[in-house]
Structure formats: structure tokens, C-alpha cells
Coordinates of C-alpha atoms in Angstrom, one line a residue:
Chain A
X19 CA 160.9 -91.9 202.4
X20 CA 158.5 -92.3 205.6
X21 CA 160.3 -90.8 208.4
X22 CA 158.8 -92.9 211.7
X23 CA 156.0 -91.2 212.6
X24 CA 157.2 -91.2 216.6
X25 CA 158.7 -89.1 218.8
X26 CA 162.5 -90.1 219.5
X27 CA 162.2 -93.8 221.5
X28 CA 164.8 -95.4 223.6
X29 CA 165.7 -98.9 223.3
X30 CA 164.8 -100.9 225.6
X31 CA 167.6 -102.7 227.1
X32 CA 170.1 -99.0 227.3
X33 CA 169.8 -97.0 230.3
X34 CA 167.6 -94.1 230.2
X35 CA 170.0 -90.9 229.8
X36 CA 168.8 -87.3 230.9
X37 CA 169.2 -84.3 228.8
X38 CA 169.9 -81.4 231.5
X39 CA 169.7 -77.9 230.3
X40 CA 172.0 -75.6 232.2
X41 CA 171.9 -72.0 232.0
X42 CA 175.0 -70.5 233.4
X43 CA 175.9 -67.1 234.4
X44 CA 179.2 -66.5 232.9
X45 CA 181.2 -64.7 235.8
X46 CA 180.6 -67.3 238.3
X47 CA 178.9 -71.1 237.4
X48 CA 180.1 -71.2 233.8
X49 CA 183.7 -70.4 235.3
X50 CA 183.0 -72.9 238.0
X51 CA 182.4 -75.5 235.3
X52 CA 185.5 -74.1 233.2
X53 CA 187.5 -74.6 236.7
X54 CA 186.0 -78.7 236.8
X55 CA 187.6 -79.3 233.0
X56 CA 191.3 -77.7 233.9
X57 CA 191.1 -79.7 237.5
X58 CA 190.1 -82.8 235.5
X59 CA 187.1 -83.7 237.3
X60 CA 185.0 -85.7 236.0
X61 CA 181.1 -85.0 235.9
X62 CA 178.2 -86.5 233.5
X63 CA 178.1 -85.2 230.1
X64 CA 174.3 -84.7 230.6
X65 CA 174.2 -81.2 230.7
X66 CA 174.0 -79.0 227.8
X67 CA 175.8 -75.9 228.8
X68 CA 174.1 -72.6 228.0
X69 CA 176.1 -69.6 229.0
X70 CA 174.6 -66.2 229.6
X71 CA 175.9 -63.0 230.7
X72 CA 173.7 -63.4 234.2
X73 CA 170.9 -65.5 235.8
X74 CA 169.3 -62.7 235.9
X75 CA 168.8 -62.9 232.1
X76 CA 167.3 -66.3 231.8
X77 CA 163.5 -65.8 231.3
X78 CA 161.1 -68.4 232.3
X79 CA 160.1 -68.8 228.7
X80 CA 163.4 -70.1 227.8
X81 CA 163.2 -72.1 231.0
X82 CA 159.4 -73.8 229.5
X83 CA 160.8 -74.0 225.9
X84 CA 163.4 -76.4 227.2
X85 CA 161.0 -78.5 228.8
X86 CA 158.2 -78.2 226.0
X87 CA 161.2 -79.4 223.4
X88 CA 162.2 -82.8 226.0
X89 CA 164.7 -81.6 228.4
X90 CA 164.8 -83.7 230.8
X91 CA 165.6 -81.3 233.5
X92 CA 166.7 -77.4 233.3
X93 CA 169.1 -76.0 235.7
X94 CA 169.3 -72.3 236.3
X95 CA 173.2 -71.6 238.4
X96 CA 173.8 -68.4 239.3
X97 CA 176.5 -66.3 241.7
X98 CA 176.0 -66.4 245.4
X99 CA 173.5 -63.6 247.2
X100 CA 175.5 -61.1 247.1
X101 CA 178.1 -61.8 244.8
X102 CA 175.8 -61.1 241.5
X103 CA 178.1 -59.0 239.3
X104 CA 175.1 -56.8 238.3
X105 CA 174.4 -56.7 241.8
X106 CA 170.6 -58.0 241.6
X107 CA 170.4 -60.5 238.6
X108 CA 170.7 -63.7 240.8
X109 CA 167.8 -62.4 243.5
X110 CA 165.4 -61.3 240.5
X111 CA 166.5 -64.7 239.0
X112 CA 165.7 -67.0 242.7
X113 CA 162.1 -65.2 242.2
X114 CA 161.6 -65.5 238.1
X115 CA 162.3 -69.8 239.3
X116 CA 160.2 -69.7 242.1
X117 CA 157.4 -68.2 240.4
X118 CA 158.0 -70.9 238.4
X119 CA 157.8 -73.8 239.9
X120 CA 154.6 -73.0 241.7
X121 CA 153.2 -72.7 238.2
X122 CA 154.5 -75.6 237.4
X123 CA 153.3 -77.0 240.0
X124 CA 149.8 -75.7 240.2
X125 CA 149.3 -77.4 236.7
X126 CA 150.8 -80.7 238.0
X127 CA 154.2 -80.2 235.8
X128 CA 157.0 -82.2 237.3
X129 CA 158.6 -79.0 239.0
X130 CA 161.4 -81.2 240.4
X131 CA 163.0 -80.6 236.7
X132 CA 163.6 -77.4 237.3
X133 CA 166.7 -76.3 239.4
X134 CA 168.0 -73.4 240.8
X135 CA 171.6 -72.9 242.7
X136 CA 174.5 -70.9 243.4
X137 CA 178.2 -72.0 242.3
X138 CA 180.7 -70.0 242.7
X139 CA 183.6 -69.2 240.0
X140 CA 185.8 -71.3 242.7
X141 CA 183.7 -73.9 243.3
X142 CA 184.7 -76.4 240.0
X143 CA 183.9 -79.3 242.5
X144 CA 180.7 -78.3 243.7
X145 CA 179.9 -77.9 239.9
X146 CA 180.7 -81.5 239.1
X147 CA 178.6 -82.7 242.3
X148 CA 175.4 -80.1 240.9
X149 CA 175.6 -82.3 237.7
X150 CA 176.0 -85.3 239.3
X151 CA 173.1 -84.7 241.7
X152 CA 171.0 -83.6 239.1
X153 CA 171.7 -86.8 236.7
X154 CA 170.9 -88.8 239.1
X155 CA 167.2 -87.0 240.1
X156 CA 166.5 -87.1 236.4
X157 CA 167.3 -90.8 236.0
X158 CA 165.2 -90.9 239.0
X159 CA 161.8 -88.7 237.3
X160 CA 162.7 -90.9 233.7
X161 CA 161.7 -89.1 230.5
X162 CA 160.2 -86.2 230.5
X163 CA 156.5 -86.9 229.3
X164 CA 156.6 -83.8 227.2
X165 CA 158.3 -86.0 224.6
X166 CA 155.1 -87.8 224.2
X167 CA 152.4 -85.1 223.0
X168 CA 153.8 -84.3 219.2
X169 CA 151.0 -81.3 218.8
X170 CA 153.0 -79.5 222.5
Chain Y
X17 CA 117.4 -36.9 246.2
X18 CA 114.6 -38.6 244.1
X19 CA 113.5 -42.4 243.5
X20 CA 113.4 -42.8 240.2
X21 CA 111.9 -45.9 238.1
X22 CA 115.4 -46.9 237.0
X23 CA 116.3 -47.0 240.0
X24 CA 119.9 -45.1 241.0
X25 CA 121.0 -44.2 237.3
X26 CA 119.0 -40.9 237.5
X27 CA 120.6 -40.0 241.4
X28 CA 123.9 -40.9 239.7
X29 CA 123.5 -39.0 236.7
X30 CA 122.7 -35.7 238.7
X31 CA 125.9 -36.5 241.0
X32 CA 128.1 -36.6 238.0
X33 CA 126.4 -33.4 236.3
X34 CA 127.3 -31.7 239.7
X35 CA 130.8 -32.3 239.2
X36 CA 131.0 -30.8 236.1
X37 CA 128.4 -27.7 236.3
X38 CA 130.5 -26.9 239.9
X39 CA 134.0 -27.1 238.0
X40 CA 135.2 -30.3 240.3
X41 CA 136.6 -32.0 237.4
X42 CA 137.3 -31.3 233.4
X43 CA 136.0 -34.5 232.1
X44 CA 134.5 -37.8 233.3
X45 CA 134.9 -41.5 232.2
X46 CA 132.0 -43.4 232.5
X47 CA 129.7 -46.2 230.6
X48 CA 127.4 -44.7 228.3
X49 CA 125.0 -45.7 226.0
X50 CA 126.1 -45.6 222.2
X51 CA 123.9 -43.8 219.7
X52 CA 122.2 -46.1 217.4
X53 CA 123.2 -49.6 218.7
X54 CA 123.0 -51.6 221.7
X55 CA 126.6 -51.3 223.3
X56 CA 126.9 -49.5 226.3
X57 CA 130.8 -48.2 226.6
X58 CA 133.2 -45.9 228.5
X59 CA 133.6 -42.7 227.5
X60 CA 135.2 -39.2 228.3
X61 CA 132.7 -36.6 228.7
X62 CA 133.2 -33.0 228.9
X63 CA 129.8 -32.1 228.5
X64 CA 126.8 -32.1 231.1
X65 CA 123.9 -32.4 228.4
X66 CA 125.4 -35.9 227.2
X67 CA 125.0 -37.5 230.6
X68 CA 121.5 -37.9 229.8
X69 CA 123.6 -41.0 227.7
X70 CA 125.3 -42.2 231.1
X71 CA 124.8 -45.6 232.3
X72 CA 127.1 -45.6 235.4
X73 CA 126.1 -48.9 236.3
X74 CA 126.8 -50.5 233.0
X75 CA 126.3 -54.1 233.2
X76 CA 128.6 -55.1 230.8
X77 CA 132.3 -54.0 230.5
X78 CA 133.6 -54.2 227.0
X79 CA 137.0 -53.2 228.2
X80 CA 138.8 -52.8 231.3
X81 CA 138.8 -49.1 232.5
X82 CA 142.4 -49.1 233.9
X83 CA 143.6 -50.0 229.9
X84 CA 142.0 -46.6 229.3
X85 CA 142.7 -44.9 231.9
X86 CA 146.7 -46.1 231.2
X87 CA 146.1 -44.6 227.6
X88 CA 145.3 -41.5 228.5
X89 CA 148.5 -41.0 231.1
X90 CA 150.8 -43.5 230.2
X91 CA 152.6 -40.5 227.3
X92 CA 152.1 -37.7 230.1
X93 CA 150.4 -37.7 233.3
X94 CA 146.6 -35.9 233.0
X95 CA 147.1 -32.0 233.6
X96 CA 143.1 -31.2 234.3
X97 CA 140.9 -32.9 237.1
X98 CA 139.5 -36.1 235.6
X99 CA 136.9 -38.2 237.5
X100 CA 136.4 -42.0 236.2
X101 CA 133.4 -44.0 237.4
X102 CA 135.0 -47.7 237.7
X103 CA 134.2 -51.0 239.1
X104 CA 136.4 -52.6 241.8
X105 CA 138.5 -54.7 239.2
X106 CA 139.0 -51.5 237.0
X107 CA 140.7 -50.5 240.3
X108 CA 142.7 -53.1 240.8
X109 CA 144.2 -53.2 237.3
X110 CA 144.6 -49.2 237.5
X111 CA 146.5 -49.8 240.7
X112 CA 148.8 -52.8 239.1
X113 CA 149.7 -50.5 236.2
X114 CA 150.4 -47.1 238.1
X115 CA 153.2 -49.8 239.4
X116 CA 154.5 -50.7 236.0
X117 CA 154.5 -47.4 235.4
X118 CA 151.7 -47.1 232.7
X119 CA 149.3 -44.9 233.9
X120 CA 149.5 -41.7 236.2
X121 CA 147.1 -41.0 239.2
X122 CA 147.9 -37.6 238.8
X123 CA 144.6 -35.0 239.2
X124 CA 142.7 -38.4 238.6
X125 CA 139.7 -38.5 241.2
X126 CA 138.7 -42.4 241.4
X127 CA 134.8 -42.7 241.8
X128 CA 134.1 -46.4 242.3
X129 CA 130.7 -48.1 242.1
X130 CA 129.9 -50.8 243.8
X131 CA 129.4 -53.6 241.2
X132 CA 126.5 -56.7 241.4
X133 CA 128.4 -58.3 238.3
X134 CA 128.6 -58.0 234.5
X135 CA 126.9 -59.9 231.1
X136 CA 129.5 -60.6 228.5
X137 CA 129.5 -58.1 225.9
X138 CA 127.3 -60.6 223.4
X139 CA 125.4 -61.6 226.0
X140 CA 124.6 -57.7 226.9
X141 CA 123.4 -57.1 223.5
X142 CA 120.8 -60.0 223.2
X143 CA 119.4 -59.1 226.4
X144 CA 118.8 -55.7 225.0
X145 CA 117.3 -57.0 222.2
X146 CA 115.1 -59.0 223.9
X147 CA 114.0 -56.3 226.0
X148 CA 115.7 -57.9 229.1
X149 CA 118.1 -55.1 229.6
X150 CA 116.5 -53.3 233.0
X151 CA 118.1 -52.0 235.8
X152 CA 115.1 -53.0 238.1
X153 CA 116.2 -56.8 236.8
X154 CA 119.9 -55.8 237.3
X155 CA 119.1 -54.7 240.8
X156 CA 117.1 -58.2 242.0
X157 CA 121.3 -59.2 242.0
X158 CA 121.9 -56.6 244.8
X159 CA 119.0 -57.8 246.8
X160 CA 118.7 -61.4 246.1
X161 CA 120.2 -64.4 247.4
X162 CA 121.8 -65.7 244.6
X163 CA 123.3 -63.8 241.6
X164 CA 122.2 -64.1 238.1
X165 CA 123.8 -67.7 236.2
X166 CA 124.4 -65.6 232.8
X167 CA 126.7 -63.2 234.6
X168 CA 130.1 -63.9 233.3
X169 CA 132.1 -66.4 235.2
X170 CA 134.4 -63.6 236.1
X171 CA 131.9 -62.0 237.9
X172 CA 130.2 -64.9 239.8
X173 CA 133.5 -66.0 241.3
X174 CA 134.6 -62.1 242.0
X175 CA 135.0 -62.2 245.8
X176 CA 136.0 -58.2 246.1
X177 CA 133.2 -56.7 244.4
X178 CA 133.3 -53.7 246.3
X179 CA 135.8 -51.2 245.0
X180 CA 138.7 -49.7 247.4
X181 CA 141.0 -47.0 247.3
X182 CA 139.0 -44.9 245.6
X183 CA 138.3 -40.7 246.3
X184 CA 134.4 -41.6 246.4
X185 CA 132.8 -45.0 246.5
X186 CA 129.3 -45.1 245.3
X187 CA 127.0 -47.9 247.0
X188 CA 124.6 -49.5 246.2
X189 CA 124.7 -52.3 248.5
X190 CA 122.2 -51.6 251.9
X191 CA 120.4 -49.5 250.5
X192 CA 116.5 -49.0 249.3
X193 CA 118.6 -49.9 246.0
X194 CA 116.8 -46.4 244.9
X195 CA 118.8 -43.5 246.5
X196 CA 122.6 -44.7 246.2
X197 CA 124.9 -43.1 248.9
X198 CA 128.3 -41.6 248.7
X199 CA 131.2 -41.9 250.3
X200 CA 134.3 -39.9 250.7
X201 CA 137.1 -41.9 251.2
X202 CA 140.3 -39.0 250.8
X203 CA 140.6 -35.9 251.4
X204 CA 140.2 -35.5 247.7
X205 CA 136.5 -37.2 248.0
X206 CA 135.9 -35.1 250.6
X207 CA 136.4 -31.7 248.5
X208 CA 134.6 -33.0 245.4
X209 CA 131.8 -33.7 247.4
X210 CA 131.2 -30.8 249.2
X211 CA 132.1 -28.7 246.2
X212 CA 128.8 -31.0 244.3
X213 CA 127.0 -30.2 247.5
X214 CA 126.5 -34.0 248.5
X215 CA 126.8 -35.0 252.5
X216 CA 128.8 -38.1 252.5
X217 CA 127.5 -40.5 254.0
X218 CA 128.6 -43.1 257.1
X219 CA 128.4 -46.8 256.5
X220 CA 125.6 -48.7 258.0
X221 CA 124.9 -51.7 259.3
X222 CA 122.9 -52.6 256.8
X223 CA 125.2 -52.1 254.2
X224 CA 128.6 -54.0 256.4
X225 CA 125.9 -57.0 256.5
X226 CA 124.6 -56.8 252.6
X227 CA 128.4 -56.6 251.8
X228 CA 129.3 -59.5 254.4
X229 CA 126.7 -61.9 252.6
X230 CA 127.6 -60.9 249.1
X231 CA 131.2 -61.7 249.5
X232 CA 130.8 -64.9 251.5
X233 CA 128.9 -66.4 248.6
X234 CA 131.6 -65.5 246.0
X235 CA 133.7 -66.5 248.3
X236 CA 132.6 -70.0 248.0
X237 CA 132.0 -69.7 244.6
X238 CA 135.7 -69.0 243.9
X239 CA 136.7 -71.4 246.0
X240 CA 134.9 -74.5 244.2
X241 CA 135.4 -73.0 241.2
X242 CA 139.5 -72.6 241.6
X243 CA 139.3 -76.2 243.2
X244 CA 137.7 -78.1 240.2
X245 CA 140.1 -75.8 237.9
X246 CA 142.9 -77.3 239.5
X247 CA 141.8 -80.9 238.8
X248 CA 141.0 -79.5 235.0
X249 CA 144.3 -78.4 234.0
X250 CA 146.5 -81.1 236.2
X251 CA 149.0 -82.3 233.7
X252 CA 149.9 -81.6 230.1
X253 CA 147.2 -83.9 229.1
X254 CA 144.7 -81.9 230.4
X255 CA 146.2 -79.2 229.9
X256 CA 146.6 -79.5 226.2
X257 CA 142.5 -80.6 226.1
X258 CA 142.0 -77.3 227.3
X259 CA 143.5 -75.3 224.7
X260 CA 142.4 -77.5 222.2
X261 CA 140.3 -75.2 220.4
X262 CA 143.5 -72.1 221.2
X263 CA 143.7 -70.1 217.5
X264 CA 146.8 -68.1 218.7
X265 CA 144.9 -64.9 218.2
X266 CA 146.4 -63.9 221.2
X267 CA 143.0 -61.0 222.2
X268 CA 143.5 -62.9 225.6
X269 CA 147.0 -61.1 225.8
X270 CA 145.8 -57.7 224.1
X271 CA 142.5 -57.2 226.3
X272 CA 144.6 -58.0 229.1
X273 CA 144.4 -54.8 231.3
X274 CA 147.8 -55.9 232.8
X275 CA 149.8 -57.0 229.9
X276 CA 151.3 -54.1 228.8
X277 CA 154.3 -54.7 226.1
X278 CA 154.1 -52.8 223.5
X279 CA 155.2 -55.8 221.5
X280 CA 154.8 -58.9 223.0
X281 CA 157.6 -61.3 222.9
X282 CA 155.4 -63.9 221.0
X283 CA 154.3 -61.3 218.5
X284 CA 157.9 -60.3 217.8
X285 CA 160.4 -61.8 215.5
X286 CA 161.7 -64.3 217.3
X287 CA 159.0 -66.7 216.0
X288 CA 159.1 -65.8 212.2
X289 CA 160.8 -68.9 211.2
X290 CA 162.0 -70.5 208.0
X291 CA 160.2 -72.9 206.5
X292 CA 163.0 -75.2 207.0
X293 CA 162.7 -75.0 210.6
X294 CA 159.7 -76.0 210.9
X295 CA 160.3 -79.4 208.4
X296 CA 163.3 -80.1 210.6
X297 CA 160.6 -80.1 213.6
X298 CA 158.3 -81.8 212.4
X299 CA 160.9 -84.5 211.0
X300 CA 162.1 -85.0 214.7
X301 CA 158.2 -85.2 215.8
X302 CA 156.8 -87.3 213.2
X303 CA 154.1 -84.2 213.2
X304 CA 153.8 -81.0 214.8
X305 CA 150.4 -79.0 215.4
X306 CA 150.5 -75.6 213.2
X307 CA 150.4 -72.6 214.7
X308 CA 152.9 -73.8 217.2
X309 CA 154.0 -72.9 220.8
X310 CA 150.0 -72.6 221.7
X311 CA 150.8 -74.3 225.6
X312 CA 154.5 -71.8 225.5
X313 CA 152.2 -68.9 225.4
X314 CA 149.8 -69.4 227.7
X315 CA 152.4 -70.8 230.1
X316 CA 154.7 -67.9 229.4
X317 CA 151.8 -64.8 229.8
X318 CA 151.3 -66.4 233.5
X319 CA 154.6 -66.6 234.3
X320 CA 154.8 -62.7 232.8
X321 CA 151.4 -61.4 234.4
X322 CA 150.1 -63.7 236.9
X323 CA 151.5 -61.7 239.6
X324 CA 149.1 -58.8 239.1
X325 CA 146.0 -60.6 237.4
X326 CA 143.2 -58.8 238.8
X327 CA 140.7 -61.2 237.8
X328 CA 138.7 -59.2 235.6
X329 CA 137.9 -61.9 233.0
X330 CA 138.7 -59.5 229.6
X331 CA 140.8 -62.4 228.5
X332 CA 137.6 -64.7 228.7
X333 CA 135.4 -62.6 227.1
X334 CA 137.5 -61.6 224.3
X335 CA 138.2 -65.6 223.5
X336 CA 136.9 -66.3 220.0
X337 CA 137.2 -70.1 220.6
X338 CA 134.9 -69.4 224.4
X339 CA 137.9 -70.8 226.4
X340 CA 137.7 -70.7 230.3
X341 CA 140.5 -68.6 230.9
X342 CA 139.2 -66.8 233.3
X343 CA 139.2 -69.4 235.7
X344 CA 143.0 -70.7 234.1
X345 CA 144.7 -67.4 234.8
X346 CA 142.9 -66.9 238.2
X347 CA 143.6 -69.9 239.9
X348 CA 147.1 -70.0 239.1
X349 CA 147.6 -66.7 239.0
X350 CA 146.2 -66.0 242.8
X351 CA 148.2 -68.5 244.3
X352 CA 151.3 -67.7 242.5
X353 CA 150.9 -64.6 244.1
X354 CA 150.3 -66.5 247.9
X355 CA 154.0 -67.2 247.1
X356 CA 155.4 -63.7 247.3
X357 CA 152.5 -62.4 249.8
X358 CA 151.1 -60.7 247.3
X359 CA 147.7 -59.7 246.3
X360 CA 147.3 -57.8 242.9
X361 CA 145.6 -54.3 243.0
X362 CA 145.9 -54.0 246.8
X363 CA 147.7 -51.2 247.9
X364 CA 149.8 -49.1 245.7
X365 CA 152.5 -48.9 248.3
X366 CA 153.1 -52.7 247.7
X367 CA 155.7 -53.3 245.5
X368 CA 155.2 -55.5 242.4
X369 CA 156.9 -58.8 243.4
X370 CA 159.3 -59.9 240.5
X371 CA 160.5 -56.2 240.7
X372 CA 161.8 -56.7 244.5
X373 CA 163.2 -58.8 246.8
X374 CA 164.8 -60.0 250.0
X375 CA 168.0 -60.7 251.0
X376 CA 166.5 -63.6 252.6
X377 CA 164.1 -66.1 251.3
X378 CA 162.8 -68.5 248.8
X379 CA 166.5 -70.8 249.7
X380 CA 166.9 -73.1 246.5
X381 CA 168.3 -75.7 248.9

């Protein structure tokens, strides 16, 4: 059986739909986002929730391997300044993204798919406006053109 | 001080057989030719009578001096006086990993030389061979306008050839490119060189001005060559075309001076995969290009070392596929470091950027 020899394709006529990679930081976005589904509100089920222990953790390889396998867009939520549980993960993290981006950047990647904030474990509704935001800007870039090169 | 016909090798020589007749230091690292071949290559001697093998103004550089100078003291700090004759990149990278904490300055007196460039280490041989290999040609680099095309691209695009923070900086640069002068730079320098009977010397005129023209034209060399770089790699088209001919060796990463893991993350388990993985990939692909994750791990070792690439070029010249990384991991990695202020090799005192930070700064908003 001749599996088609093409990367995944999207219909025409069906709206483009973003795949967001979020890597969240258990003590304060990924309760944010727990907070969101006991208050009920709604946000886009774009995101692909990845929950680590900090932001601090997230390396930017995991960060690239997202992108390099079609993610649309990767966000990275962390603590506030200040209010890292391990007391430094989320600044080494706002550095790690930076560094980052101007890679990205200096090798004309679409940087704009990669995202960096603070939600706190309070802050369900900011969450659900984060995702929303970041739908949106995705819709916005389209498909990541990573999807097109099969030998990536 | 005599002129010899090769020029300052011989003034050189007697300078480093000083420091060890007068007890200054144990042992010395520095290039030397290696019995029976061509290659000329760092090495630890404790023993005046094999200077005679010394070529302290190797013009090739099969490794980076600060890897070797990390193996020595990364296990335990040297305990005896050790002076190593380096080039101003050797420096750098020394510097960068006394910061990640592979290598020890300790009773380590830095003697750097100023450097006109280096041949790759094939390139090096062939000149020998074809009796090409003189110091008098060498030199017409020092005084000439324009520096010798075969020099590796590394070297042609260096724009701080002349070493800092050293003990003692040997230069070459103003100078009747005969009698090189010496100067102490530390307190340390100082000793050694009174100890080896040698005046230090002041800097010239001459010299500020022979620097000032040297570094102006790498300057611009670096510039247009990081500018057309840019346009090289823009996008993952490009990008991919340049890694086309990428084996996944991965000598880029274990020449490095500054990549340091003892197992790097690509090297590690976390890519042995089942052979089912792979047929699932490929089934969502249509095709996928064996080895994989080529682009992952080059984009990965920048975001990893950029911040302290030196710009020494050992990934380049270890390539078996002759890619251009040189001018790949340069360019980005130079202004990556712009972003944090940052230059790598510097100052000692600066700290290594992803290891600090600031309350303040770099807002994701």
C-alpha cells in the first residue's frame, strides 16, 4: 500500500488550524491553565500542553524540535520574576528564549513562533487570553513552512 | 639578540630556553615540529635540548591550545609553573573555559604571540612538501598589504589577532620582523622576564600603526564576509543547501575548543531509536533523510555555545564534507552575543551570559 508521498496537506476550503506547543511550568502556568478548566473558560484547543517541573528546564532543543516536527508556534509560560519556585529558573529561561529568537532570527526563521510569558497560578483568565492571542498570531504566520522540507 | 635567516624562530627559541635553564617555569607548551613527518603540533616540553624542535610561530594549528590546556587542569589545577606559547584565539577559548570551569589558570604563565594567520592543517602539509613552508614567506603577511588567500577563512576574517591578557605578549608586528620584542603585561610577565634576563619592551608607534592597519582590513573582511553569510543561510531553504553535504560526524562539535560535554546530548541515548520510530516518521513524511536531525544539531550546538565561540575555525577545519562553518557559527554566534553585551574571551571577570542575569531586561512583552 503507497502511503501518499506528501507531507500532511490541508484541504482547501477548512480553515487553517495552528498547532501551539506550550511548555508549562507546573507551579504557576500549568495551574493557571488547570484554574481556566474549573472556572469554565473557554480558550482554543490549539495548544498541546507540555508540563515541566520549571521554565527553567525547557531547553532550546526541545524548543527547535517542536518547530523542525510542524508546530506551528511554541510557547514557553513561566512564573512571574520573582516568583520562580527555584528561585532562578524563569530568568535563566527569559535568556535561553531570547538567545533564541535572535538565532532564529539571524537565520530568517519566523521568530514570531516562539513565545515567552509569565502566568501566574491565579491568573486562569490571563491563560485563556495567552492562547487565544497566540491562535490568533499563528492563524495570522499560516503553516509553519517547516512542514514542507521532508529531509528537515 | 641576533637576526637570524628564519627570521624570529631562533630569538624565540633562546627566550623559551631561558625560562627553563633559569627555573621560571617546569614545562612549556608550544608548536613543534614532529619527528619524521610534516605536522608541526603543540607539545609539553620539559627539556631545553628539544627546543631546537620549536616552531613558536606555527602556521598551522591542528588543535586549539585552550582544549589542551583544559586537559591538563580541568582534573586538578597545574601544581608547577607552566608557560604556554598561544595565539590570541587560544586565549580567548582558554578564557571562555576557565568560566565553565574546565581549565585552571593556576601557576599557568600565558605567553601570547602575535599571530599573521594560519594554513589548514592539509593545506600546511602540502606546502611543506612543496618546499613552500618558510617563515621568510610566512612573514611577507606581517609586512604586506594584503594577507595570504590560502590562509584559512578563520584567519582572514580574525579581526583580534593580537593576543590579550596574557603574562608576556610576543610581537611581531612593527618590528624589523627579525628581532621580536617582549612584553610584560602582569606582574607575573614582569618576574619571568627579568628572571630570563629580557628588558621588556614599550610599545611603539610603529607597532600601534602596523596593528591599526592589520585589524582594519580584517575588520572589513569580517564584515563582508558575515554580511554575505547572512544572505547564505536566510531561511530553511538555504539553510538546509548548506548542510547538504552534513555526515553527522559531529568533529565540528568535538574540535570545538568551547564545547565541552563530556557527552553531548546528541551523542547520548536519547536518539538511539527503534526501528519502528523511524517507519512511523517516515510514514507521516512520505520520506525522511537518514541520519536525521542534521539542521537540530547544528541549530542546537549554537544555541549551546554561540555565546562563547571564539572564532577559531577548528570546527571548519576539522569538516570532512569542507563545510563553511566557520563563517555559520561566527556570524550568528557574534551577534547573538551583541544581545547580552557580550564578547567571548574578553575579560575573565565577565560572566558567561546564560549563566546570569538581571532583574531587569529582555521584557517578553
Amino acid at each position: 500500500m503507497m502511503t501518499e508521498a506528501k507531507t500532511e496537506e490541508r484541504s482547501a476550503t477548512s480553515e487553517f488550524e495552528p498547532k501551539i506547543v506550550g511548555f508549562l511550568c507546573k507551579w504557576c502556568s500549568s495551574s493557571a491553565a488547570d484554574l481556566a478548566g474549573t472556572s469554565r473558560i473557554k480558550y482554543p484547543p490549539n495548544i498541546r500542553i507540555i508540563r515541566l517541573m520549571c521554565s527553567g528546564s525547557v531547553d532550546s532543543v526541545y524548543i527547535i524540535k517542536a518547530l523542525m516536527e510542524g508546530a506551528d508556534g511554541v510557547l514557553v509560560a513561566g512564573c512571574h520574576p520573582g516568583d520562580c519556585h527555584y528561585l532562578e529558573g524563569n530568568y535563566k529561561a527569559r535568556r535561553r528564549v531570547a538567545l533564541l529568537k535572535d538565532i532564529m532570527d539571524s537565520l530568517g526563521l519566523e521568530n514570531e513562533r516562539i513565545r515567552i510569558t509569565w502566568i501566574g497560578a491565579d491568573e486562569g483568565r490571563k491563560f485563556a487570553e495567552t492562547i487565544e492571542n497566540m491562535t490568533e498570531e499563528m492563524k495570522k504566520l499560516g503553516p509553519n513552512p517547516f512542514k514542507n522540507y521532508w529531509s528537515l | 639578540m641576533t637576526a637570524s635567516g628564519d627570521g624570529p624562530t631562533e630569538n624565540i627559541v633562546k627566550f623559551l630556553g631561558a625560562l627553563l635553564d633559569k627555573n621560571c617555569v617546569d614545562a612549556l607548551l608550544v608548536p613543534m615540529k614532529q619527528p619524521g613527518g610534516e605536522g608541526v603540533v603543540q607539545s609539553l616540553v620539559s627539556h631545553k635540548n628539544m627546543l631546537k624542535n620549536a616552531r613558536p610561530m606555527a602556521f598551522d594549528m591542528p588543535v586549539n591550545s585552550g582544549t589542551i590546556i583544559s586537559d591538563m587542569t580541568k582534573v586538578a589545577p597545574s601544581s608547577r609553573m607552566l608557560a604556554v606559547v598561544v595565539k590570541s584565539c587560544e586565549i580567548r577559548a582558554l578564557i571562555e573555559l576557565v568560566k565553565l570551569k574546565q581549565a585552571s589558570l593556576d601557576n599557568i604563565v600565558i605567553i601570547g604571540v602575535d599571530c599573521p594567520g594560519t594554513y589548514s592543517v592539509n593545506q600546511f602539509i602540502q606546502m611543506v612538501k612543496d618546499g613552500q613552508s618558510h617563515m621568510s614567506e610566512y612573514l611577507n603577511n606581517v609586512a604586506g598589504e594584503k594577507d595570504d588567500e590560502d590562509m584559512r577563512e578563520a584567519c582572514l576574517v580574525c579581526e583580534r589577532p593580537i593576543p590579550e591578557n596574557t603574562d608576556i605578549t610576543i610581537g611581531i608586528y612593527g618590528t624589523d620582523l627579525k628581532t621580536p620584542i617582549f612584553f610584560a603585561n602582569t606582574e607575573t610577565g614582569k618576574e619571568v622576564l627579568a628572571k630570563a634576563g629580557i628588558k621588556p619592551a614599550e610599545e611603539s608607534q610603529e607597532r600601534k600603526q602596523a596593528i591599526s592597519v592589520l585589524e582594519k582590513r580584517r575588520l572589513e573582511a569580517w564584515n563582508t564576509l558575515s554580511d554575505a553569510t547572512k544572505s547564505q543561510v536566510a531561511g530553511i531553504g538555504n539553510l538546509l543547501a548548506f548542510f547538504d553535504s552534513c555526515i553527522n560526524c559531529h568533529n565540528c562539535m568535538d574540535v570545538c575548543p568551547v564545547c565541552y560535554c563530556r557527552e553531548c546530548f546528541f551523542d547520548s541515548p536519547t536518539f538511539e531509536y527503534e526501528s519502528d520510530k523511524y517507519l512511523s516518521w517516515a510514514k507521516r513524511k512520505g520520506a525522511i533523510k537518514m541520519p536525521r536531525d542534521t539542521i537540530l544539531f547544528h541549530l542546537t550546538r549554537l544555541n549551546h555555545m554561540s555565546t562563547s565561540c571564539v572564532g577559531c575555525g577548528m570546527c571548519e577545519q576539522a569538516c570532512p564534507s569542507n563545510i563553511a562553518l566557520l563563517r555559520f557559527y561566527k556570524t550568528v554566534g557574534y551577534k547573538a552575543q551583541k544581545v547580552f553585551d557580550y564578547v567571548a574571551g574578553r575579560s575573565i571577570e565577565e560572566a558567561l551570559p546564560l549563566l546570569t542575569f538581571r532583574e531587569d531586561e529582555l521584557d517578553p512583552k
